[in-house]
JSON list of C-alpha atoms in Angstrom, two decimals:
[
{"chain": "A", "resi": 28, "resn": "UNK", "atom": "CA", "xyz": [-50.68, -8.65, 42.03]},
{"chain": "A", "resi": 29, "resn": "UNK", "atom": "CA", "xyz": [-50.68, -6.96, 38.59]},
{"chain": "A", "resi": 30, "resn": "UNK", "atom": "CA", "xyz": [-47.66, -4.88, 39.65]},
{"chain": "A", "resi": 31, "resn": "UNK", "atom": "CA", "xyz": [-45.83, -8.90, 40.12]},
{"chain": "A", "resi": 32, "resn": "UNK", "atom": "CA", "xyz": [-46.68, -9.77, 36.68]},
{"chain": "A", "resi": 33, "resn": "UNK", "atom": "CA", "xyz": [-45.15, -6.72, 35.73]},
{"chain": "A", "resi": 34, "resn": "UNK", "atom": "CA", "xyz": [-42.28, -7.46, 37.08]},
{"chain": "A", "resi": 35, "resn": "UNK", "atom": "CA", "xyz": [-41.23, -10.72, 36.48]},
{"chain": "A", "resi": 36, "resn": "UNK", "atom": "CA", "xyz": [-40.85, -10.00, 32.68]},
{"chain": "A", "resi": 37, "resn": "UNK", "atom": "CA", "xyz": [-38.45, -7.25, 33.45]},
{"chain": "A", "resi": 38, "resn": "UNK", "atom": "CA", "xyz": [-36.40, -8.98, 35.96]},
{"chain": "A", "resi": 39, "resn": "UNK", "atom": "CA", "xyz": [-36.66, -12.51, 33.65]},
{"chain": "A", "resi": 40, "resn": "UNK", "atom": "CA", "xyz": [-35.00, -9.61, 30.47]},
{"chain": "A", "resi": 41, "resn": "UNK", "atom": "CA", "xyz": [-32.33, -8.65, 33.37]},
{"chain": "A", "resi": 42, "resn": "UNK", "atom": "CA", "xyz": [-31.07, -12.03, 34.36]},
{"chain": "A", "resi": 43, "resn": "UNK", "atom": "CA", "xyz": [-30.89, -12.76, 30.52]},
{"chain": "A", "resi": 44, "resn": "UNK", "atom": "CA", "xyz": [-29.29, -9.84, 29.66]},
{"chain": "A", "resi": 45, "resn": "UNK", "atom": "CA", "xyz": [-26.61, -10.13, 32.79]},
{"chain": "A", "resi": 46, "resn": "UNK", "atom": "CA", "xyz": [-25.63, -14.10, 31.17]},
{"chain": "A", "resi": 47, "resn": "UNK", "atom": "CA", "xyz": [-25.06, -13.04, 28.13]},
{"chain": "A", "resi": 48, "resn": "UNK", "atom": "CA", "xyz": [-22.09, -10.59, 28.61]},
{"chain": "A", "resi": 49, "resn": "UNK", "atom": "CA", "xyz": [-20.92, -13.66, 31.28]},
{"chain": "A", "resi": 50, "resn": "UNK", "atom": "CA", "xyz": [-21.27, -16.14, 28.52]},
{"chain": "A", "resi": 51, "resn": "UNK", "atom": "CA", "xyz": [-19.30, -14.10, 26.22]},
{"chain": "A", "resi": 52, "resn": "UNK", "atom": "CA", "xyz": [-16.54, -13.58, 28.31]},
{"chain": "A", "resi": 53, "resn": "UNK", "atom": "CA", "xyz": [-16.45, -17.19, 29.23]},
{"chain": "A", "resi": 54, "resn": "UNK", "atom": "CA", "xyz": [-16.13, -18.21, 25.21]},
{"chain": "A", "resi": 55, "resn": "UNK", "atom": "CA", "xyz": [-13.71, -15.43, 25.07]},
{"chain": "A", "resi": 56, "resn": "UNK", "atom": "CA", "xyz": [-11.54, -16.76, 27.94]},
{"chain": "A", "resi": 57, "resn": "UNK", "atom": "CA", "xyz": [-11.30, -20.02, 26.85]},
{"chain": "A", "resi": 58, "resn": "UNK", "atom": "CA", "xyz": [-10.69, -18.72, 23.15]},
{"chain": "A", "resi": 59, "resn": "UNK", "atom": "CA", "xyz": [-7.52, -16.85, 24.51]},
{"chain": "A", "resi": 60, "resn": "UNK", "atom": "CA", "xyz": [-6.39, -20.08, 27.06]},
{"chain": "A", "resi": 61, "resn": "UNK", "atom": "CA", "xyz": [-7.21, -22.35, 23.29]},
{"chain": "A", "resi": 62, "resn": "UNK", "atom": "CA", "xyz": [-4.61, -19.84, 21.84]},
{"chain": "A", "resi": 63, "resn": "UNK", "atom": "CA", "xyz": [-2.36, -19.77, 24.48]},
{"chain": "A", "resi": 64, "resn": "UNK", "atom": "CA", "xyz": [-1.77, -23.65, 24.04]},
{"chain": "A", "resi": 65, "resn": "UNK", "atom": "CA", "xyz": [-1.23, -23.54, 20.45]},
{"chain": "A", "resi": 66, "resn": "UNK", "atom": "CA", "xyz": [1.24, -21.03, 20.61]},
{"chain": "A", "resi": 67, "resn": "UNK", "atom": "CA", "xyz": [2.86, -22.80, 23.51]},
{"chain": "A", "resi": 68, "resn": "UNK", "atom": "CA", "xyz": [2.68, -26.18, 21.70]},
{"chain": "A", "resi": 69, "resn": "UNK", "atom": "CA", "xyz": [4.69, -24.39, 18.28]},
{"chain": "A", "resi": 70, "resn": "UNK", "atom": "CA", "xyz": [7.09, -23.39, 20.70]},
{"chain": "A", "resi": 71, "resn": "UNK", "atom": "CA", "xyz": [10.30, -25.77, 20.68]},
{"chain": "A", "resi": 72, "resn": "UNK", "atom": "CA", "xyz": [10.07, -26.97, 24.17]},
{"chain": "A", "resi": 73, "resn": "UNK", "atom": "CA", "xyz": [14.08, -27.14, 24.66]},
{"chain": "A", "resi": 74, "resn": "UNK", "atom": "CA", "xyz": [14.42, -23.93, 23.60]},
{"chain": "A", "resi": 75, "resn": "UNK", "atom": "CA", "xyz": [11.30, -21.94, 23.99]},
{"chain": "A", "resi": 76, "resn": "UNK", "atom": "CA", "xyz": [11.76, -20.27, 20.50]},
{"chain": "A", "resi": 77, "resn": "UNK", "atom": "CA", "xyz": [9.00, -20.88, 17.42]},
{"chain": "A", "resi": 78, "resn": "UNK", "atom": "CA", "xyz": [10.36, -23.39, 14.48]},
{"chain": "A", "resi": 79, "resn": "UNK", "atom": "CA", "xyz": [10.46, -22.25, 11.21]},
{"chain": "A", "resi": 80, "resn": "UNK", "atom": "CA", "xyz": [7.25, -21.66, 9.81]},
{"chain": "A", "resi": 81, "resn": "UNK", "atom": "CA", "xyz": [6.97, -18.93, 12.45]},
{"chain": "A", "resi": 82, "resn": "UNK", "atom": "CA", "xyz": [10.79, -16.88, 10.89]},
{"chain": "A", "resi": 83, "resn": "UNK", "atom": "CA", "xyz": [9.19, -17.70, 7.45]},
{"chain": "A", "resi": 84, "resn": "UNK", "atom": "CA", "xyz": [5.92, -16.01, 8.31]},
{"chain": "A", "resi": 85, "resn": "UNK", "atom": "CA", "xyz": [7.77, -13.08, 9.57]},
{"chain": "A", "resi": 86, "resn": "UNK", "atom": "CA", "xyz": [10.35, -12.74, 7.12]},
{"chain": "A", "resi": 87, "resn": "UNK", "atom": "CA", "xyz": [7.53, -12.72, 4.19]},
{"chain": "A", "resi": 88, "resn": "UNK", "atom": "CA", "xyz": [5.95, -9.99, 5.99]},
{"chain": "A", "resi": 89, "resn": "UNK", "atom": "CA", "xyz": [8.85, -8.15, 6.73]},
{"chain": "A", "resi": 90, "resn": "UNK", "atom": "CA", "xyz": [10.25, -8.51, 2.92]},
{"chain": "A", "resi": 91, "resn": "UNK", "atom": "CA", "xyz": [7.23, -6.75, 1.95]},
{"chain": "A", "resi": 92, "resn": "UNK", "atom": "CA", "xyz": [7.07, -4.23, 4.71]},
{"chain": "A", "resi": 93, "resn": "UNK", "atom": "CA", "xyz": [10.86, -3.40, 5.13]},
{"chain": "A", "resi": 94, "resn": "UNK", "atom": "CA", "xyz": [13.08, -5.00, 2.34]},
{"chain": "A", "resi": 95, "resn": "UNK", "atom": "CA", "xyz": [15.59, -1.96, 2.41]},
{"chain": "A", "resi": 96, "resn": "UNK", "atom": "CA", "xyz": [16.12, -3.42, 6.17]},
{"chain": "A", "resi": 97, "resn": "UNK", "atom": "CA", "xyz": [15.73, -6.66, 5.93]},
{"chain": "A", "resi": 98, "resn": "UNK", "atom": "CA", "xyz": [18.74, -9.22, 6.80]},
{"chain": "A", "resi": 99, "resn": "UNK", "atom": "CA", "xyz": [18.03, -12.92, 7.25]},
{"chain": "A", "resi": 100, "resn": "UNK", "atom": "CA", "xyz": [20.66, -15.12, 9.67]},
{"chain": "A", "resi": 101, "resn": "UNK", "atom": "CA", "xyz": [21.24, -18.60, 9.92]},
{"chain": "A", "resi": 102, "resn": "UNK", "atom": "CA", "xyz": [23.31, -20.10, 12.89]},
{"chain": "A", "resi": 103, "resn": "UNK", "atom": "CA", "xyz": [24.47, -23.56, 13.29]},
{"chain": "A", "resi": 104, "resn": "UNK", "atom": "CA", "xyz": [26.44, -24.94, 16.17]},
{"chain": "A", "resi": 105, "resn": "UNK", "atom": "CA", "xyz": [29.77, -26.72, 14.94]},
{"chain": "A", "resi": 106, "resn": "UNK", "atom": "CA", "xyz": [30.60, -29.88, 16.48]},
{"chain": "A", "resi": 107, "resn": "UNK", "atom": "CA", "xyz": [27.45, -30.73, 18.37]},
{"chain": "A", "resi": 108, "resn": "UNK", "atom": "CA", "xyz": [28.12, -34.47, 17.41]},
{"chain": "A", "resi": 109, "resn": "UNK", "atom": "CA", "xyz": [31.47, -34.66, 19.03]},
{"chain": "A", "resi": 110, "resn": "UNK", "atom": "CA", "xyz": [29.45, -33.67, 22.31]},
{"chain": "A", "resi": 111, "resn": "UNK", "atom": "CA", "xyz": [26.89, -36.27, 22.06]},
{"chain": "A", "resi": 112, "resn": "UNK", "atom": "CA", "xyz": [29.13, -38.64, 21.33]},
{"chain": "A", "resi": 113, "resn": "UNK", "atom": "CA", "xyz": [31.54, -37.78, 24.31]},
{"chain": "A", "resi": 114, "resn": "UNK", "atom": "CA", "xyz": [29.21, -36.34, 26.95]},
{"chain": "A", "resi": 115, "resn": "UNK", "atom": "CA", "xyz": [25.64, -37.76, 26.13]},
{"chain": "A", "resi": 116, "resn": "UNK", "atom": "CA", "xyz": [22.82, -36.31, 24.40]},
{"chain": "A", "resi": 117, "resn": "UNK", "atom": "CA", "xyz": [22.12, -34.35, 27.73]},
{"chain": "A", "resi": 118, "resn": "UNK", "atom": "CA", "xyz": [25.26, -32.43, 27.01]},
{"chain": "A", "resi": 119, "resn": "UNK", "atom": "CA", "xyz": [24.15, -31.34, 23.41]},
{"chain": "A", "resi": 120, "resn": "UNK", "atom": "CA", "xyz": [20.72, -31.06, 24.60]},
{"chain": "A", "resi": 121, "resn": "UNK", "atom": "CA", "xyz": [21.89, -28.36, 27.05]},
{"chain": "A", "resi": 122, "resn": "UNK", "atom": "CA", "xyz": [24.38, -26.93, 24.44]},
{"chain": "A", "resi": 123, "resn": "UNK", "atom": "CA", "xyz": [21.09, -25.95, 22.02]},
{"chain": "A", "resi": 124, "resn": "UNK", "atom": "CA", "xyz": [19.04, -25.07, 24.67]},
{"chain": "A", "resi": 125, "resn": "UNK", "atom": "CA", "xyz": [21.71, -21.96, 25.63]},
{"chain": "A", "resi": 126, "resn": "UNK", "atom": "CA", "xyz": [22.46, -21.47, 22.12]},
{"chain": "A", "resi": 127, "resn": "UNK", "atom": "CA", "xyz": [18.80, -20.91, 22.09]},
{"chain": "A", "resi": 128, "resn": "UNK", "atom": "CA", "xyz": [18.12, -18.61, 24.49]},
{"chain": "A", "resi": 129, "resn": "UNK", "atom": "CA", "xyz": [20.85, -16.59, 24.17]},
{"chain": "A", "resi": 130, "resn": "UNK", "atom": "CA", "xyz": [20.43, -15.85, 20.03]},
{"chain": "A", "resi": 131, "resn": "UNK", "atom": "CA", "xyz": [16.38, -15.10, 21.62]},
{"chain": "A", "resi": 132, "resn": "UNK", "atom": "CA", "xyz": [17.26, -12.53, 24.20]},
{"chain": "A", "resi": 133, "resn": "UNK", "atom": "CA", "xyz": [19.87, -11.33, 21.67]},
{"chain": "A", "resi": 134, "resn": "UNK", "atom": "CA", "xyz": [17.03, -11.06, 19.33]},
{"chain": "A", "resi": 135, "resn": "UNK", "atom": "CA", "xyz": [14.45, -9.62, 22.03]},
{"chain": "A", "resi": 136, "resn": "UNK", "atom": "CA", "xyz": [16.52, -6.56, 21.89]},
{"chain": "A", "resi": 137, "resn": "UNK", "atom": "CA", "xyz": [16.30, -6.00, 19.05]},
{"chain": "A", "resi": 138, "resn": "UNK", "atom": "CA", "xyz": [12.61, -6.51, 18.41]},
{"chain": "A", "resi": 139, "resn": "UNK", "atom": "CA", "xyz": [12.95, -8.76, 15.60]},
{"chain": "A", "resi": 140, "resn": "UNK", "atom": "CA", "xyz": [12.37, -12.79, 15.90]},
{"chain": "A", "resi": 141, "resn": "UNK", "atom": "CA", "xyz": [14.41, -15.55, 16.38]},
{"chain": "A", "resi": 142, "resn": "UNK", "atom": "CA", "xyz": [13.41, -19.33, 15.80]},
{"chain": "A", "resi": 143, "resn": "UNK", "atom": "CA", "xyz": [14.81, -22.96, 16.21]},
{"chain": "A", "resi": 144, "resn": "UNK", "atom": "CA", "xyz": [15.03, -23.98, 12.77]},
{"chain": "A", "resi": 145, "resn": "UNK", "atom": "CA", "xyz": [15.94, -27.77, 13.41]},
{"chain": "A", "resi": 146, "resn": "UNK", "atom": "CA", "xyz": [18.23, -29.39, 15.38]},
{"chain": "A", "resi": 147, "resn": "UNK", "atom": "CA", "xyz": [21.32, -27.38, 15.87]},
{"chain": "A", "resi": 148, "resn": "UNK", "atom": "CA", "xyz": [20.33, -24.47, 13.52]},
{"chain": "A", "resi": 149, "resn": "UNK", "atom": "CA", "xyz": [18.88, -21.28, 13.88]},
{"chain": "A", "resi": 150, "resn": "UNK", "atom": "CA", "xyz": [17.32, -18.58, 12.38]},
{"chain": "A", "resi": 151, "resn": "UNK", "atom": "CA", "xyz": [16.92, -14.85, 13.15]},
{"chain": "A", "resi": 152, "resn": "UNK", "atom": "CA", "xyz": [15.60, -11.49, 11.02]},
{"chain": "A", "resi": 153, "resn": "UNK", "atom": "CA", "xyz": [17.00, -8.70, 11.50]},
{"chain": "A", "resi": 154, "resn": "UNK", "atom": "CA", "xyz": [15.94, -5.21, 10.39]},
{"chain": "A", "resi": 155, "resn": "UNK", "atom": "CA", "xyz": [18.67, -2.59, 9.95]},
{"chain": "A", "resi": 156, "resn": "UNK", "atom": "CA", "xyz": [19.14, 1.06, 9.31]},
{"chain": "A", "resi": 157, "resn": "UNK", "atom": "CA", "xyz": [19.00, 0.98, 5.30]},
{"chain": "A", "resi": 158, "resn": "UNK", "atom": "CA", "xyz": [21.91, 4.12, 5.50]},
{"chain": "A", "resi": 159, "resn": "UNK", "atom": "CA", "xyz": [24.52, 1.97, 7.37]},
{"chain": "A", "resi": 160, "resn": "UNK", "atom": "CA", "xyz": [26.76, -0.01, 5.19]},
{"chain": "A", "resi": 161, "resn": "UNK", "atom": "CA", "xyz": [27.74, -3.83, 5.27]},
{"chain": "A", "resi": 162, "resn": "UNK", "atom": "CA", "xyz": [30.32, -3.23, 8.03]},
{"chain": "A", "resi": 163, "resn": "UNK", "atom": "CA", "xyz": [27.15, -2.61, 10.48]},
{"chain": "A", "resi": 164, "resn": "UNK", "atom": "CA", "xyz": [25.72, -5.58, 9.30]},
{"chain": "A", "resi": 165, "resn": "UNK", "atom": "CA", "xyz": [29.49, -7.85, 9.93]},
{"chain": "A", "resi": 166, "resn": "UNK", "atom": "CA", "xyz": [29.54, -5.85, 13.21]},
{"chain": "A", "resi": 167, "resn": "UNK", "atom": "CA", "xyz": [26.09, -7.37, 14.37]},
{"chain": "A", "resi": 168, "resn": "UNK", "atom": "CA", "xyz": [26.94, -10.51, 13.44]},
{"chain": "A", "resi": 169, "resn": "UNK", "atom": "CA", "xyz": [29.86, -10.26, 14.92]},
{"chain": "A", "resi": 170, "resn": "UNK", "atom": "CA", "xyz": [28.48, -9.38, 18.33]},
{"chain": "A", "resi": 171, "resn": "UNK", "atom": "CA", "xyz": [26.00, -12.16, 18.10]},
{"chain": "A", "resi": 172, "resn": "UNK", "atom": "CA", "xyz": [28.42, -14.93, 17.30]},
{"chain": "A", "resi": 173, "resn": "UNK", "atom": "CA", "xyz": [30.91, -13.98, 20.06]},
{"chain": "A", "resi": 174, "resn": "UNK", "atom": "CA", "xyz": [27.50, -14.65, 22.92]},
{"chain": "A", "resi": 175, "resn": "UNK", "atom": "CA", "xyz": [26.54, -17.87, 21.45]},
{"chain": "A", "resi": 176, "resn": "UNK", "atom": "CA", "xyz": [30.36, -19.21, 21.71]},
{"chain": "A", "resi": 177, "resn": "UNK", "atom": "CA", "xyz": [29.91, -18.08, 25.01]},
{"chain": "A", "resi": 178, "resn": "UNK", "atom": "CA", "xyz": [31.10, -21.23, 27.52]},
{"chain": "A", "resi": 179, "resn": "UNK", "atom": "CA", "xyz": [28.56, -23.64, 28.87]},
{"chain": "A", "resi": 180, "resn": "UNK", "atom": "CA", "xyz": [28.53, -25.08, 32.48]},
{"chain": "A", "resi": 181, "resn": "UNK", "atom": "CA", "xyz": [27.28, -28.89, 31.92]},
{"chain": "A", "resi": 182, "resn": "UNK", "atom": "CA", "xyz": [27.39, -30.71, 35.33]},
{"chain": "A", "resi": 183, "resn": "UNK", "atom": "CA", "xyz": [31.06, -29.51, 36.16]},
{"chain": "A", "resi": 184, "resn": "UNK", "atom": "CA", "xyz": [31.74, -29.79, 31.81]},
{"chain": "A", "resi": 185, "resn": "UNK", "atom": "CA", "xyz": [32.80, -26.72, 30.42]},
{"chain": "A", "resi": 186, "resn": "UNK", "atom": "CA", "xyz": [31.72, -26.91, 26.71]},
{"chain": "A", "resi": 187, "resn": "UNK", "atom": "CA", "xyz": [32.91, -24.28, 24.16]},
{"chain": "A", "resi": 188, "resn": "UNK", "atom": "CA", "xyz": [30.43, -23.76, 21.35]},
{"chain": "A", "resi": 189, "resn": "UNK", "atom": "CA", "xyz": [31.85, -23.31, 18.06]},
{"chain": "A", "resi": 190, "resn": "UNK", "atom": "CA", "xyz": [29.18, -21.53, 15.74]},
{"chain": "A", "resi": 191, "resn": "UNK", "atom": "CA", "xyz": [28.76, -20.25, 11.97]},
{"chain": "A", "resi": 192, "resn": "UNK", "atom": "CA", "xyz": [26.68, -17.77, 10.68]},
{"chain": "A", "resi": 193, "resn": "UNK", "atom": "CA", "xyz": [25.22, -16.69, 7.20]},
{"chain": "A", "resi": 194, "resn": "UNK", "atom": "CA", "xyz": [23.40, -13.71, 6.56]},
{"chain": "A", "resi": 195, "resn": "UNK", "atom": "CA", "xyz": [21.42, -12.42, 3.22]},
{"chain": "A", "resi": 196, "resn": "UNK", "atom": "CA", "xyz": [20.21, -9.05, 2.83]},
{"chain": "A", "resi": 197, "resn": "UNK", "atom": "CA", "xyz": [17.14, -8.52, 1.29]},
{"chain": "A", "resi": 198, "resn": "UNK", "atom": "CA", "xyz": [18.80, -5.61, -0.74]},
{"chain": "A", "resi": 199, "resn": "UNK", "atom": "CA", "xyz": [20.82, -8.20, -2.32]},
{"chain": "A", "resi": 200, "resn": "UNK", "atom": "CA", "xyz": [19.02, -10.05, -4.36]},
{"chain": "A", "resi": 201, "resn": "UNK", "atom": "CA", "xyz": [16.04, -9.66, -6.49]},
{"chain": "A", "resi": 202, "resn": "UNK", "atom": "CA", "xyz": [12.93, -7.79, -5.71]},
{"chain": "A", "resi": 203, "resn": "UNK", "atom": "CA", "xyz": [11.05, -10.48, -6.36]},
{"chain": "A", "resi": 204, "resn": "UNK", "atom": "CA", "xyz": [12.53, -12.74, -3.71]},
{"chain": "A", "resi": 205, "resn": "UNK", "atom": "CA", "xyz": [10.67, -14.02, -0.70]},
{"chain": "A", "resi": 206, "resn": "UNK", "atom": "CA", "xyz": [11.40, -15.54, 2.56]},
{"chain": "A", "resi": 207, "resn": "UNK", "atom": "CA", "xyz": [12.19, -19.20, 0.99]},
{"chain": "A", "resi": 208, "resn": "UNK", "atom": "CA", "xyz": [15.21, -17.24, -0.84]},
{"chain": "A", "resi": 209, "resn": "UNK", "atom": "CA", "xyz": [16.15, -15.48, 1.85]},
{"chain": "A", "resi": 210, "resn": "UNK", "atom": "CA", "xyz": [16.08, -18.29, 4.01]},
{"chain": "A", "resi": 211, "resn": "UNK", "atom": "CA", "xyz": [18.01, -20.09, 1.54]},
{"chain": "A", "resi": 212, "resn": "UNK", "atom": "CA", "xyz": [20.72, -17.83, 0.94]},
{"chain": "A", "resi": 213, "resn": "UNK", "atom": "CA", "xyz": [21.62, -17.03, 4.63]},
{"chain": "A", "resi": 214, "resn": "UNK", "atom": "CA", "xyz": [21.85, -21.04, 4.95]},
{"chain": "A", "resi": 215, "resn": "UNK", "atom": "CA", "xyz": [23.83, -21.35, 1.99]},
{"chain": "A", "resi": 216, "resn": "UNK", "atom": "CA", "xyz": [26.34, -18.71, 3.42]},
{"chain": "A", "resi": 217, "resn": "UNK", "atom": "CA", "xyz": [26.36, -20.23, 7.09]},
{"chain": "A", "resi": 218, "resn": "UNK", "atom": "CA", "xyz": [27.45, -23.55, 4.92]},
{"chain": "A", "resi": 219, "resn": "UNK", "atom": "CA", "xyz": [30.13, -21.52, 3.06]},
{"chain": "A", "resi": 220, "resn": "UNK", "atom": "CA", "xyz": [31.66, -20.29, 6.09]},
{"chain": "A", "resi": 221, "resn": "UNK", "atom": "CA", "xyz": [31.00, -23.58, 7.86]},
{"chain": "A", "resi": 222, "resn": "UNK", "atom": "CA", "xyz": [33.41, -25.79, 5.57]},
{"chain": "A", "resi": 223, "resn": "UNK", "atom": "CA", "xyz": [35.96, -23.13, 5.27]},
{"chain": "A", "resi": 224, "resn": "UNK", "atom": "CA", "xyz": [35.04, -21.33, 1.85]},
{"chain": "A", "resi": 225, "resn": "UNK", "atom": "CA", "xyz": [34.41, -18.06, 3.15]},
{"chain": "A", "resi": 226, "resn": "UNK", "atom": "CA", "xyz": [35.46, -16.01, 6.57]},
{"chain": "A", "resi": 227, "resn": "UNK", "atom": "CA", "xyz": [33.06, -15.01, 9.41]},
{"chain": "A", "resi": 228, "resn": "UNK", "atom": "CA", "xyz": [30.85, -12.26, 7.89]},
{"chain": "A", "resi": 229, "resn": "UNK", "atom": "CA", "xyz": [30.46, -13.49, 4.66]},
{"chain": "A", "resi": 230, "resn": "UNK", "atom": "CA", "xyz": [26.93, -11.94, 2.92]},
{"chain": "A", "resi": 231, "resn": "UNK", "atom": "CA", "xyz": [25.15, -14.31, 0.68]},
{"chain": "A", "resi": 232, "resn": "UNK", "atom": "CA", "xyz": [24.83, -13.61, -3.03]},
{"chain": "A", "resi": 233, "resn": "UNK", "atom": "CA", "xyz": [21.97, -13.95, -5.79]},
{"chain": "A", "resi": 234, "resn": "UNK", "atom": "CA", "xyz": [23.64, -17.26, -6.80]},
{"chain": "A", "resi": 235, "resn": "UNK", "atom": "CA", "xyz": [23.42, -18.47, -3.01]},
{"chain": "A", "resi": 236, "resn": "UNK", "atom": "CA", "xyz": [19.78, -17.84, -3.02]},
{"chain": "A", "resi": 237, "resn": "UNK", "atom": "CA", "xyz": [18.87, -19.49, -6.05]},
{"chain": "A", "resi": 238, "resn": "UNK", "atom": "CA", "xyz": [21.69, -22.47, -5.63]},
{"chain": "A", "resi": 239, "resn": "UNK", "atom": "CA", "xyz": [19.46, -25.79, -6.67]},
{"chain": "A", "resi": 240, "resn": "UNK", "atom": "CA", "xyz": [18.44, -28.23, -3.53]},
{"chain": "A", "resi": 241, "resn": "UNK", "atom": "CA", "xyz": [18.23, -31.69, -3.52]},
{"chain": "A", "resi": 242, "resn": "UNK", "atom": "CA", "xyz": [14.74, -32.95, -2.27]},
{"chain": "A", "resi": 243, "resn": "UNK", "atom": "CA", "xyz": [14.37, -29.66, -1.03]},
{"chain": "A", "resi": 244, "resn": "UNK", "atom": "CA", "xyz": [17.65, -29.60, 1.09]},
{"chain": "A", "resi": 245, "resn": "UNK", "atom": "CA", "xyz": [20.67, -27.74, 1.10]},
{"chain": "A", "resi": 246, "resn": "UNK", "atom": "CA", "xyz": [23.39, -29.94, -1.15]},
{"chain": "A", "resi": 247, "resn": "UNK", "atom": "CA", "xyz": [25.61, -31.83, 2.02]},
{"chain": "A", "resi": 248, "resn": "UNK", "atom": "CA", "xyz": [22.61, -32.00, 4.38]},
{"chain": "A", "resi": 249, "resn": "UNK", "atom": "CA", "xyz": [21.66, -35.65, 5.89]},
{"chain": "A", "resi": 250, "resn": "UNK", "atom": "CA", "xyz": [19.21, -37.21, 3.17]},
{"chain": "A", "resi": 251, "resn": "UNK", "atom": "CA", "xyz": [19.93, -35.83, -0.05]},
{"chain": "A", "resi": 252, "resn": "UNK", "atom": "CA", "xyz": [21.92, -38.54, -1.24]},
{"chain": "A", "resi": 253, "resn": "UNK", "atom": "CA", "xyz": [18.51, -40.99, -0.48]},
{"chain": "A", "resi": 254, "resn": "UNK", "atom": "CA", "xyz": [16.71, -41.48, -4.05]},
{"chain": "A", "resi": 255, "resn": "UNK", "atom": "CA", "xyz": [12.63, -39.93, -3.90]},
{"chain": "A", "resi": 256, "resn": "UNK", "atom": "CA", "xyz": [10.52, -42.07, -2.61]}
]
C-alpha cells in the first residue's frame, strides 16, 4: 500500500509533464495556421502576390541593407480599360491575373519580391551587381517587359498586353531616401514612359523622386483633381 501512495505522485508529475509539451505544440500549431491566414488574407487573391505595404517593407529594408544594389520597378498595364470595356471585366480580370504571375515567377528567380500595387500596377525590387552599369539594369527590364506583353488566351480572345515600366536606383538619388522615394520615382518614370516623354528604359531622377503629389497621388492619377475632404 505505501509503495501505491508512492506512486501516484510520480505518475500524477508524468501525465502533467507529458500535457504540457502537447499543449505547447497545440498553441504553437494554431499560432502558425493564425499566421498562415493572415499572410494568405494580404495576399491579392487574383493574383496571389502581397500589395504594397509588403514591397514597401522590403524595399526599406533592403535600402538599408543593399542600397549600392537596390533598383525599384513599377509596371502598369496600358490599355486595360479598352478590354473591360470590349470584353468584360473577366477579360481584364484575367489580363492582371497573368500579368501577375508572370512579373512573380519572374521575380522568384531572382529572389527579390514582387507585389500588386493596385489595380493594374505593379511593383518589384530588384537587387543588382553594384559593378554592372545601367545597360544591365535596361537589359533586365527589358527581359521582363517582353514576358508580361506576352499574349493571353481569354476564352478563344487573344489579348496583347501593352506594358510600361519605371525603374529608380537607389544609387541615384540621395542617401537619405527611403522606400516612399523610391517607390515614387520608379512610378514617376513608368508615367514618363507611359505618355510618351521618355523611351522604354528610362531611369528615374532625383527630381522624379521628390516631384510633389496631389493628396498623396501621382499628378494624372484618378482623384487628384477632387478638393480634400
Amino acid at each position: 500500500m505505501p509503495a501505491i501512495t508512492v506512486l501516484r505522485p510520480r505518475s500524477r508529475t508524468l501525465i502533467i509533464a507529458a500535457t504540457v509539451p502537447l499543449a505547447l505544440a497545440a498553441l504553437l500549431a494554431d499560432d502558425v495556421r493564425v499566421r498562415r491566414q493572415l499572410d494568405a488574407a494580404r495576399k491579392d487573391p487574383l493574383t496571389g502576390l502581397p500589395g504594397r505595404d509588403a514591397l514597401t517593407y522590403c524595399t526599406e529594408r533592403l535600402a538599408r541593407t543593399h542600397r549600392e544594389q537596390l533598383h525599384v520597378l513599377v509596371a502598369d498595364a496600358d490599355g486595360l480599360k479598352t478590354v473591360n470595356d470590349s470584353l468584360g471585366h473577366a477579360a481584364g480580370d484575367a489580363l492582371i491575373a497573368a500579368i501577375g504571375h508572370r512579373i512573380g515567377a519572374w521575380a522568384a528567380a531572382r529572389g527579390v519580391l514582387a507585389a500588386r500595387l493596385g489595380g493594374d500596377e505593379f511593383g518589384a525590387a530588384l537587387l543588382l551587381p553594384p559593378t554592372l552599369p545601367p545597360i544591365a539594369t535596361l537589359r533586365e527590364t527589358a527581359t521582363l517587359r517582353e514576358q508580361l506583353e506576352q499574349p493571353v488566351d481569354h476564352n478563344g480572345h487573344i489579348l496583347r498586353p501593352a506594358v510600361s515600366i519605371g525603374t529608380a536606383r537607389a544609387v541615384d538619388l540621395p542617401d537619405a531616401a527611403g522606400a516612399s522615394r523610391l517607390l515614387r520615382g520608379a512610378d514617376m518614370a513608368m508615367y514618363r514612359v507611359k505618355t510618351g516623354e521618355q523611351p522604354h528604359g528610362y531611369l528615374a531622377t532625383r527630381h522624379d523622386a521628390y516631384t510633389p503629389t496631389v493628396h498623396g497621388r501621382r499628378r494624372g492619377r484618378p482623384g487628384t483633381h477632387l478638393p480634400v475632404g
